[in-house]
Amino acid sequence: MDTEKVKADLEKALGPVALKSVRSSLLVENAQDLPKVAKFLKEDAAYRLDYLSSVTASDFIDYLETVYHLYSMEKKTGPVTLRVRVPRTDPKIPSLVSLYRGAEFQERDNFDLFGIVYEGHPDLRRIMMWEGFEGFPMRKDYLQEDSETLESVDVEWLEKNGVKVPEAAKAKAVELRQQGKRALAERRVEDKG
Amino acid sequence: MALAPNTSQVDDGLKNELAKKGIVVTTLNQLYNWGRRSSIWPMQFGLACCAIEMIATACARYDIARFGAELFRPSPRQADLMIVAGTVTKKMAPQVVRLYNQMAEPKYVITMGACSIAGGPFIDGYNVLRGIDRYIPVDVHLPGCPPRPEALLYGLMELQKKIDGQQIETAEWYQQGLKREYPIPEFGPHGLIPKFNPEVWQPRENDLRKERYGQPIMIGKKTKAPNLDVVAVAAAPKPAAPAAPAQTPPTPGMA
């Protein structure tokens, strides 16, 4: 679908909406405008984009981005792609669940893996990772654990369950705890610095 | 009363000769192992795409019934063999260990495919266990991605060989003090607690995977976000045209 035409129609109908064409998709510059834009595209007789096929996210380090793909089942058109960029420090986007029920699990998925908070979501909690998991593993600054080194939590747990832990592993765990460090996966050499 | 160990031997050649005359000579051990290896009941348990190959192995073309292992039991209490067929995610790992604990002795484990051996293509992932042998002992490692049904049959034959080598007098599941239940890992804030069970598995001293793999963290030179805005790209200078191939002059007679 012609992005420039969609943009012109949106600006005509909604007045001051900051939109920008980015690579045949529409960047909604102010995240709070998103429900307005989506509602127009869903309900306007010329578009009738009644199907939200995907809500996905990506981490661009400078910001987090959510991408929406809208299709029309009625008119057999689409997709219209919407992008929303939010800062990493305060990633909040209004939820589209009230417009598209299909967004519910996908927004939960993005919340789980990227930590983007969809305001107004009826049940925003982790969907893939378990309750009590810390951090957002698809963010680029997520530090993965080193799965070969036991930490003091592991040693305590193992001894509580009657498993003998080798002395070397125990000493390593104590050392890590004294330094106040976690055992983290090593980085690739070319990525250092 | 201690039983005297049976040391009597009949050599295989004589046994074959007798068998031709309709006389069967055997030992209790052979009978016992013959029965066990010919009726290995696997657990009906698949985790990912390897399970599809396992299903194919059970179907008519490959027909695992030829080896007596066609009864896939839906309960761990009735199963002898756990085929860990597929990716073991960290979320699934406690359940796999629990199922192993619930199996009755003697019990065997085949890890089917690269994922259940060591994490496979997901080895750098945050959510996949790097091999189920971190928590439970494994009898046969069966590489492949996924292994073909023939490979699973081969793995089963290797397991049968292992069973044939076991002795009824010394079988560990008849001994006192056998501990074959392993603590079930728990969900922690960064992964499973513990990361592995050192009674079952310990990291190798020199693990080349540490140098070759690891978490790629794109911080540093690669931190810049790709510029998604439409940018006018300067027309790249055209590469100098390669020297034109020497044209063959049209041969007069070919016209």
Coordinates of C-alpha atoms in Angstrom, one line a residue:
Chain A
M1 CA 0.0 0.0 0.0
D2 CA 1.3 3.5 -0.8
T3 CA 2.7 4.8 2.4
E4 CA 2.6 8.5 1.3
K5 CA -1.1 8.2 0.6
V6 CA -1.8 6.6 3.9
K7 CA 0.3 9.3 5.6
A8 CA -1.6 12.1 3.8
D9 CA -4.9 10.6 4.7
L10 CA -4.0 10.2 8.3
E11 CA -2.8 13.8 8.5
K12 CA -5.9 15.0 6.8
A13 CA -8.2 13.1 9.2
L14 CA -6.4 13.4 12.5
G15 CA -4.8 16.8 12.2
P16 CA -1.4 17.2 13.9
V17 CA 0.0 13.7 14.0
A18 CA 3.8 13.4 13.7
L19 CA 4.3 10.8 11.0
K20 CA 7.3 9.9 8.9
S21 CA 7.8 7.5 6.1
V22 CA 10.6 5.1 6.9
R23 CA 11.3 2.5 4.3
S24 CA 7.8 1.9 3.1
S25 CA 6.5 2.0 6.7
L26 CA 5.1 4.7 8.8
L27 CA 6.9 5.9 11.9
V28 CA 4.6 7.2 14.5
E29 CA 6.9 9.6 16.2
N30 CA 4.8 10.1 19.3
A31 CA 3.9 6.8 20.9
Q32 CA 0.7 8.3 22.4
D33 CA -0.7 8.8 18.8
L34 CA -0.6 5.1 18.1
P35 CA -4.2 4.2 19.2
K36 CA -5.6 7.1 17.3
V37 CA -3.8 6.1 14.1
A38 CA -4.7 2.4 14.5
K39 CA -8.3 3.3 15.2
F40 CA -8.6 5.4 12.1
L41 CA -7.0 2.7 9.9
K42 CA -9.2 0.1 11.3
E43 CA -12.5 2.0 11.0
D44 CA -12.1 4.2 8.0
A45 CA -14.1 3.0 5.1
A46 CA -11.3 3.5 2.7
Y47 CA -8.9 1.3 4.7
R48 CA -10.7 -1.2 7.0
L49 CA -7.4 -2.7 8.2
D50 CA -9.2 -5.1 10.5
Y51 CA -6.4 -7.6 11.1
L52 CA -3.3 -7.1 13.1
S53 CA -1.0 -9.8 11.9
S54 CA 2.1 -9.1 14.0
V55 CA 3.4 -7.1 16.8
T56 CA 7.1 -7.4 17.0
A57 CA 9.9 -5.6 18.6
S58 CA 13.6 -5.0 18.1
D59 CA 16.4 -3.4 20.1
F60 CA 18.4 -0.7 18.2
I61 CA 20.5 0.2 21.3
D62 CA 19.6 3.9 20.9
Y63 CA 15.9 3.0 21.3
L64 CA 13.5 0.1 21.3
E65 CA 11.1 -0.2 18.4
T66 CA 7.8 -2.0 18.0
V67 CA 6.5 -2.8 14.5
Y68 CA 2.9 -3.5 13.7
H69 CA 1.7 -5.1 10.5
L70 CA -1.9 -4.3 9.6
Y71 CA -3.9 -6.1 6.9
S72 CA -7.5 -5.9 5.7
M73 CA -9.4 -9.1 5.5
E74 CA -12.4 -7.2 4.1
K75 CA -10.6 -5.5 1.2
K76 CA -7.8 -8.0 0.8
T77 CA -5.1 -5.3 1.1
G78 CA -2.1 -4.8 3.2
P79 CA 0.2 -4.7 4.9
V80 CA 0.4 -1.2 6.4
T81 CA 3.4 -1.2 8.6
L82 CA 3.6 1.1 11.7
R83 CA 6.7 1.7 13.7
V84 CA 6.9 3.2 17.2
R85 CA 10.2 4.0 18.8
V86 CA 10.6 4.5 22.5
P87 CA 13.6 5.2 24.7
R88 CA 15.2 2.3 26.5
T89 CA 15.0 4.0 29.8
D90 CA 11.2 4.4 29.8
P91 CA 9.7 2.1 27.1
K92 CA 6.0 2.8 27.3
I93 CA 3.6 2.3 24.4
P94 CA -0.2 2.4 24.6
S95 CA -1.7 -1.1 24.1
L96 CA -3.7 -2.0 21.1
V97 CA -5.6 -4.9 22.8
S98 CA -8.8 -2.9 23.0
L99 CA -8.7 -2.5 19.2
Y100 CA -7.2 -5.8 18.2
R101 CA -7.7 -8.8 20.6
G102 CA -4.9 -10.6 18.7
A103 CA -2.4 -8.2 20.1
E104 CA -2.7 -9.6 23.6
F105 CA -0.2 -12.4 23.5
Q106 CA 2.2 -10.7 21.1
E107 CA 2.4 -7.6 23.4
R108 CA 3.0 -10.0 26.3
D109 CA 5.8 -11.6 24.3
N110 CA 7.4 -8.3 23.6
F111 CA 7.1 -7.3 27.3
D112 CA 8.7 -10.6 28.3
L113 CA 11.7 -10.4 25.9
F114 CA 12.2 -6.7 25.5
G115 CA 10.6 -5.1 28.6
I116 CA 8.4 -2.8 26.6
V117 CA 5.4 -1.8 28.7
Y118 CA 2.1 -1.7 26.9
E119 CA 0.0 0.6 28.9
G120 CA -3.6 -0.5 29.1
H121 CA -2.9 -4.2 28.5
P122 CA -5.3 -6.3 30.5
D123 CA -2.8 -8.9 31.7
L124 CA 0.8 -7.8 31.1
R125 CA 3.0 -10.5 32.5
R126 CA 5.7 -12.9 31.2
I127 CA 4.5 -15.4 28.7
M128 CA 7.6 -17.4 27.7
M129 CA 10.0 -17.1 30.6
W130 CA 8.9 -18.1 34.1
E131 CA 7.7 -15.8 36.8
G132 CA 10.7 -14.6 38.8
F133 CA 13.0 -14.4 35.8
E134 CA 15.0 -11.2 35.8
G135 CA 15.9 -9.1 32.9
F136 CA 14.8 -9.1 29.3
P137 CA 16.8 -11.6 27.3
M138 CA 16.4 -10.2 23.8
R139 CA 17.8 -6.8 24.7
K140 CA 21.3 -6.4 23.4
D141 CA 22.7 -5.5 26.8
Y142 CA 21.3 -8.6 28.5
L143 CA 24.1 -10.5 30.2
Q144 CA 23.8 -14.2 29.9
E145 CA 24.9 -16.5 32.7
D146 CA 27.9 -18.7 32.3
S147 CA 26.4 -22.1 32.4
E148 CA 29.7 -23.9 33.3
T149 CA 30.5 -22.1 36.5
L150 CA 28.5 -22.8 39.7
E151 CA 27.6 -19.8 41.8
S152 CA 27.0 -19.8 45.6
V153 CA 23.3 -20.2 45.1
D154 CA 23.8 -23.4 43.1
V155 CA 26.3 -24.7 45.6
E156 CA 23.9 -24.1 48.5
W157 CA 21.1 -25.7 46.6
L158 CA 23.1 -28.7 45.7
E159 CA 24.3 -29.3 49.3
K160 CA 20.8 -28.9 50.6
N161 CA 19.8 -31.7 48.2
G162 CA 22.6 -33.9 49.3
V163 CA 24.8 -33.6 46.3
K164 CA 28.6 -33.5 46.7
V165 CA 30.1 -30.4 45.1
P166 CA 33.8 -30.6 44.1
E167 CA 36.0 -28.4 46.1
A168 CA 37.3 -26.4 43.1
A169 CA 33.8 -25.4 42.1
K170 CA 33.0 -24.5 45.7
A171 CA 36.1 -22.3 46.0
K172 CA 35.2 -20.6 42.7
A173 CA 31.7 -19.9 44.0
V174 CA 33.0 -18.4 47.2
E175 CA 35.5 -16.3 45.3
L176 CA 32.7 -14.9 43.0
R177 CA 30.5 -14.1 46.0
Q178 CA 33.3 -12.3 47.8
Q179 CA 33.9 -10.2 44.7
G180 CA 30.2 -9.6 44.5
K181 CA 30.1 -10.9 40.9
R182 CA 28.0 -13.2 38.9
A183 CA 29.4 -15.8 36.6
L184 CA 28.7 -14.4 33.1
A185 CA 29.1 -15.8 29.7
E186 CA 32.3 -14.6 28.1
R187 CA 32.1 -12.2 25.2
R188 CA 33.5 -12.9 21.8
V189 CA 36.9 -11.3 21.5
E190 CA 36.1 -9.1 18.5
D191 CA 33.2 -7.5 20.3
K192 CA 35.2 -6.3 23.3
G193 CA 35.9 -2.6 23.7
Chain B
M1 CA 24.1 -67.8 52.3
A2 CA 26.3 -66.3 49.6
L3 CA 25.7 -67.7 46.1
A4 CA 28.8 -69.1 44.4
P5 CA 29.4 -67.2 41.2
N6 CA 28.7 -69.2 38.1
T7 CA 31.9 -69.5 36.2
S8 CA 31.0 -72.4 33.9
Q9 CA 31.4 -71.6 30.2
V10 CA 30.2 -73.2 27.0
D11 CA 32.1 -71.9 24.0
D12 CA 30.0 -70.5 21.2
G13 CA 31.1 -73.0 18.6
L14 CA 29.8 -75.9 20.7
K15 CA 26.7 -74.0 21.5
N16 CA 26.0 -73.5 17.8
E17 CA 26.6 -77.2 17.0
L18 CA 24.2 -78.2 19.8
A19 CA 21.6 -75.7 18.6
K20 CA 21.6 -77.4 15.2
K21 CA 20.7 -80.7 16.9
G22 CA 17.9 -79.0 18.8
I23 CA 19.6 -78.7 22.1
V24 CA 19.7 -75.3 23.6
V25 CA 22.4 -74.4 26.1
T26 CA 22.2 -71.0 27.8
T27 CA 22.8 -69.2 31.0
L28 CA 20.4 -67.4 33.3
N29 CA 22.3 -64.2 32.4
Q30 CA 21.8 -64.6 28.7
L31 CA 18.1 -65.4 29.2
Y32 CA 17.6 -62.5 31.4
N33 CA 19.4 -60.0 29.1
W34 CA 17.7 -61.5 26.0
G35 CA 14.3 -60.9 27.6
R36 CA 15.2 -57.4 28.6
R37 CA 16.8 -56.2 25.4
S38 CA 14.0 -57.6 23.3
S39 CA 11.3 -55.7 25.1
I40 CA 12.6 -52.3 25.8
W41 CA 9.5 -50.1 26.3
P42 CA 10.3 -46.5 25.5
M43 CA 8.4 -43.7 27.0
Q44 CA 6.0 -41.8 24.7
F45 CA 7.7 -38.5 25.1
G46 CA 8.8 -36.1 22.4
L47 CA 10.0 -32.5 22.7
A48 CA 10.7 -31.2 19.3
C49 CA 11.4 -32.2 15.7
C50 CA 13.3 -35.3 16.7
A51 CA 10.1 -36.7 18.0
I52 CA 8.8 -36.7 14.4
E53 CA 11.7 -39.0 13.4
M54 CA 10.9 -41.1 16.5
I55 CA 7.3 -41.4 15.3
A56 CA 8.6 -42.4 11.8
T57 CA 10.8 -45.0 13.5
A58 CA 7.8 -46.5 15.2
C59 CA 5.7 -46.6 12.0
A60 CA 5.7 -49.4 9.4
R61 CA 8.6 -48.4 7.2
Y62 CA 11.3 -48.5 9.8
D63 CA 9.3 -50.5 12.3
I64 CA 10.9 -50.3 15.7
A65 CA 8.8 -53.4 16.6
R66 CA 11.5 -55.5 14.9
F67 CA 13.6 -54.8 18.0
G68 CA 10.8 -55.3 20.5
A69 CA 10.6 -51.6 21.3
E70 CA 7.3 -50.7 19.8
L71 CA 5.3 -50.3 23.0
F72 CA 5.5 -46.6 23.6
R73 CA 4.2 -46.2 27.2
P74 CA 2.4 -43.1 28.1
S75 CA 3.5 -43.4 31.8
P76 CA 7.1 -43.3 33.1
R77 CA 6.2 -46.0 35.6
Q78 CA 5.9 -48.5 32.8
A79 CA 8.8 -47.4 30.6
D80 CA 12.3 -48.8 30.5
L81 CA 13.8 -46.2 28.1
M82 CA 13.5 -42.5 27.9
I83 CA 14.3 -41.1 24.4
V84 CA 14.9 -37.5 25.0
A85 CA 13.8 -36.5 21.5
G86 CA 14.3 -32.8 21.0
T87 CA 15.4 -29.5 22.4
V88 CA 15.2 -29.4 26.2
T89 CA 14.4 -25.8 27.1
K90 CA 15.2 -24.6 30.6
K91 CA 11.5 -24.4 31.2
M92 CA 11.1 -28.1 30.3
A93 CA 14.2 -29.5 32.0
P94 CA 12.7 -29.9 35.5
Q95 CA 9.9 -32.0 34.0
V96 CA 12.3 -34.2 32.1
V97 CA 14.3 -34.9 35.3
R98 CA 11.1 -35.6 37.2
L99 CA 10.0 -38.1 34.5
Y100 CA 13.4 -39.8 34.8
N101 CA 13.0 -40.0 38.6
Q102 CA 9.6 -41.6 38.2
M103 CA 10.8 -44.4 35.9
A104 CA 11.3 -47.8 37.5
E105 CA 14.6 -49.6 37.5
P106 CA 16.3 -50.6 35.3
K107 CA 16.1 -47.4 33.3
Y108 CA 18.0 -46.2 30.3
V109 CA 18.2 -42.8 28.5
I110 CA 19.0 -42.1 24.9
T111 CA 19.6 -38.5 24.0
M112 CA 18.3 -38.1 20.5
G113 CA 19.7 -35.2 18.4
A114 CA 22.2 -32.4 18.9
C115 CA 19.9 -30.3 21.1
S116 CA 19.4 -32.8 23.9
I117 CA 23.2 -33.7 23.7
A118 CA 24.6 -30.2 24.0
G119 CA 22.0 -27.6 23.1
G120 CA 22.6 -27.9 19.4
P121 CA 22.1 -24.8 17.3
F122 CA 20.6 -23.1 20.4
I123 CA 23.8 -23.5 22.5
D124 CA 24.2 -19.7 22.8
G125 CA 20.6 -19.2 23.7
Y126 CA 19.4 -17.9 27.0
N127 CA 16.6 -20.5 27.2
V128 CA 17.9 -23.8 26.1
L129 CA 19.6 -26.3 28.4
R130 CA 23.1 -27.3 27.1
G131 CA 22.4 -31.0 27.2
I132 CA 20.2 -33.1 29.4
D133 CA 23.3 -35.0 30.6
R134 CA 23.8 -32.1 33.0
Y135 CA 21.1 -33.5 35.2
I136 CA 20.6 -37.2 34.4
P137 CA 22.9 -40.0 33.3
V138 CA 22.7 -40.8 29.6
D139 CA 23.5 -44.3 28.1
V140 CA 23.5 -43.5 24.4
H141 CA 24.2 -40.2 22.8
L142 CA 22.7 -40.1 19.3
P143 CA 24.0 -37.2 17.2
G144 CA 22.1 -35.7 14.2
C145 CA 19.8 -32.9 13.5
P146 CA 17.5 -34.7 13.6
P147 CA 18.9 -38.3 13.4
R148 CA 17.3 -40.4 10.8
P149 CA 15.2 -43.3 11.9
E150 CA 18.0 -45.7 10.9
A151 CA 20.2 -43.8 13.4
L152 CA 17.6 -44.2 16.1
L153 CA 17.5 -47.9 15.4
Y154 CA 21.3 -48.0 15.6
G155 CA 21.2 -46.2 18.9
L156 CA 18.7 -48.8 20.1
M157 CA 21.0 -51.6 19.0
E158 CA 23.9 -50.0 20.9
L159 CA 21.7 -49.9 23.9
Q160 CA 20.9 -53.6 23.4
K161 CA 24.6 -54.3 23.3
K162 CA 25.0 -52.4 26.5
I163 CA 22.2 -54.5 28.1
D164 CA 23.8 -57.7 26.9
G165 CA 27.0 -56.8 28.7
Q166 CA 25.3 -56.4 32.1
Q167 CA 25.3 -59.2 34.7
I168 CA 22.4 -60.3 36.7
E169 CA 24.6 -60.9 39.7
T170 CA 26.2 -57.5 39.7
A171 CA 23.3 -55.5 38.2
E172 CA 23.3 -52.2 40.1
W173 CA 19.5 -52.1 40.5
Y174 CA 19.6 -55.2 42.6
Q175 CA 22.2 -53.7 44.9
Q176 CA 21.5 -51.9 48.0
G177 CA 22.0 -48.1 48.2
L178 CA 21.4 -47.4 44.6
K179 CA 20.6 -43.8 44.1
R180 CA 19.1 -43.0 40.7
E181 CA 16.9 -40.2 41.5
Y182 CA 18.4 -36.8 40.9
P183 CA 17.3 -33.5 42.4
I184 CA 15.0 -31.6 40.2
P185 CA 16.4 -28.2 39.2
E186 CA 14.4 -25.1 40.0
F187 CA 13.8 -21.8 38.2
G188 CA 16.1 -19.1 39.2
P189 CA 16.3 -15.4 38.3
H190 CA 18.8 -16.0 35.5
G191 CA 18.4 -19.6 34.6
L192 CA 18.1 -23.0 36.3
I193 CA 19.4 -23.6 39.8
P194 CA 21.7 -25.5 39.8
K195 CA 23.4 -25.0 36.5
F196 CA 24.4 -28.7 36.5
N197 CA 24.6 -31.6 38.8
P198 CA 28.3 -32.2 39.5
E199 CA 27.5 -35.9 40.4
V200 CA 26.4 -36.4 36.8
W201 CA 28.3 -34.0 34.7
Q202 CA 31.2 -31.6 35.1
P203 CA 32.6 -29.1 32.7
R204 CA 35.6 -30.2 30.8
E205 CA 38.9 -28.6 31.8
N206 CA 39.7 -27.3 28.3
D207 CA 36.5 -26.5 26.7
L208 CA 37.0 -25.1 23.2
R209 CA 33.4 -24.0 23.1
K210 CA 34.4 -21.2 25.4
E211 CA 36.7 -19.8 22.8
R212 CA 34.5 -20.5 19.8
Y213 CA 31.2 -19.7 21.2
G214 CA 29.8 -17.4 23.9
Q215 CA 27.3 -14.7 24.0
P216 CA 27.8 -12.2 21.3
I217 CA 27.1 -8.9 22.9
M218 CA 27.1 -6.1 20.4
I219 CA 28.6 -3.3 22.4
G220 CA 31.4 -1.3 21.1
K221 CA 31.9 -0.6 17.5
K222 CA 28.7 -2.3 16.5
T223 CA 26.5 -0.3 18.9
K224 CA 25.3 2.1 16.3
A225 CA 21.8 1.6 15.2
P226 CA 21.4 1.0 11.5
N227 CA 20.1 4.1 10.0
L228 CA 16.6 3.2 8.9
D229 CA 15.8 6.7 7.5
V230 CA 15.7 7.0 3.8
V231 CA 19.1 8.3 2.7
A232 CA 20.0 9.3 -0.7
V233 CA 22.7 7.0 -1.6
A234 CA 25.5 8.4 -3.8
A235 CA 25.7 6.5 -7.0
A236 CA 28.5 4.1 -6.6
P237 CA 31.2 4.5 -9.2
K238 CA 30.8 1.9 -11.8
P239 CA 33.6 -0.6 -11.8
A240 CA 35.8 -0.4 -14.8
A241 CA 34.4 -2.6 -17.5
P242 CA 36.4 -5.7 -17.7
A243 CA 38.5 -6.2 -20.7
A244 CA 36.2 -7.3 -23.4
P245 CA 36.9 -10.9 -24.3
A246 CA 38.6 -11.4 -27.5
Q247 CA 35.9 -11.8 -30.0
T248 CA 36.2 -14.8 -32.2
P249 CA 35.9 -13.6 -35.7
P250 CA 32.9 -15.3 -37.4
T251 CA 34.1 -18.2 -39.2
P252 CA 33.2 -17.9 -42.8
G253 CA 31.8 -21.4 -43.3
M254 CA 29.3 -21.1 -40.4
A255 CA 26.9 -18.6 -41.9

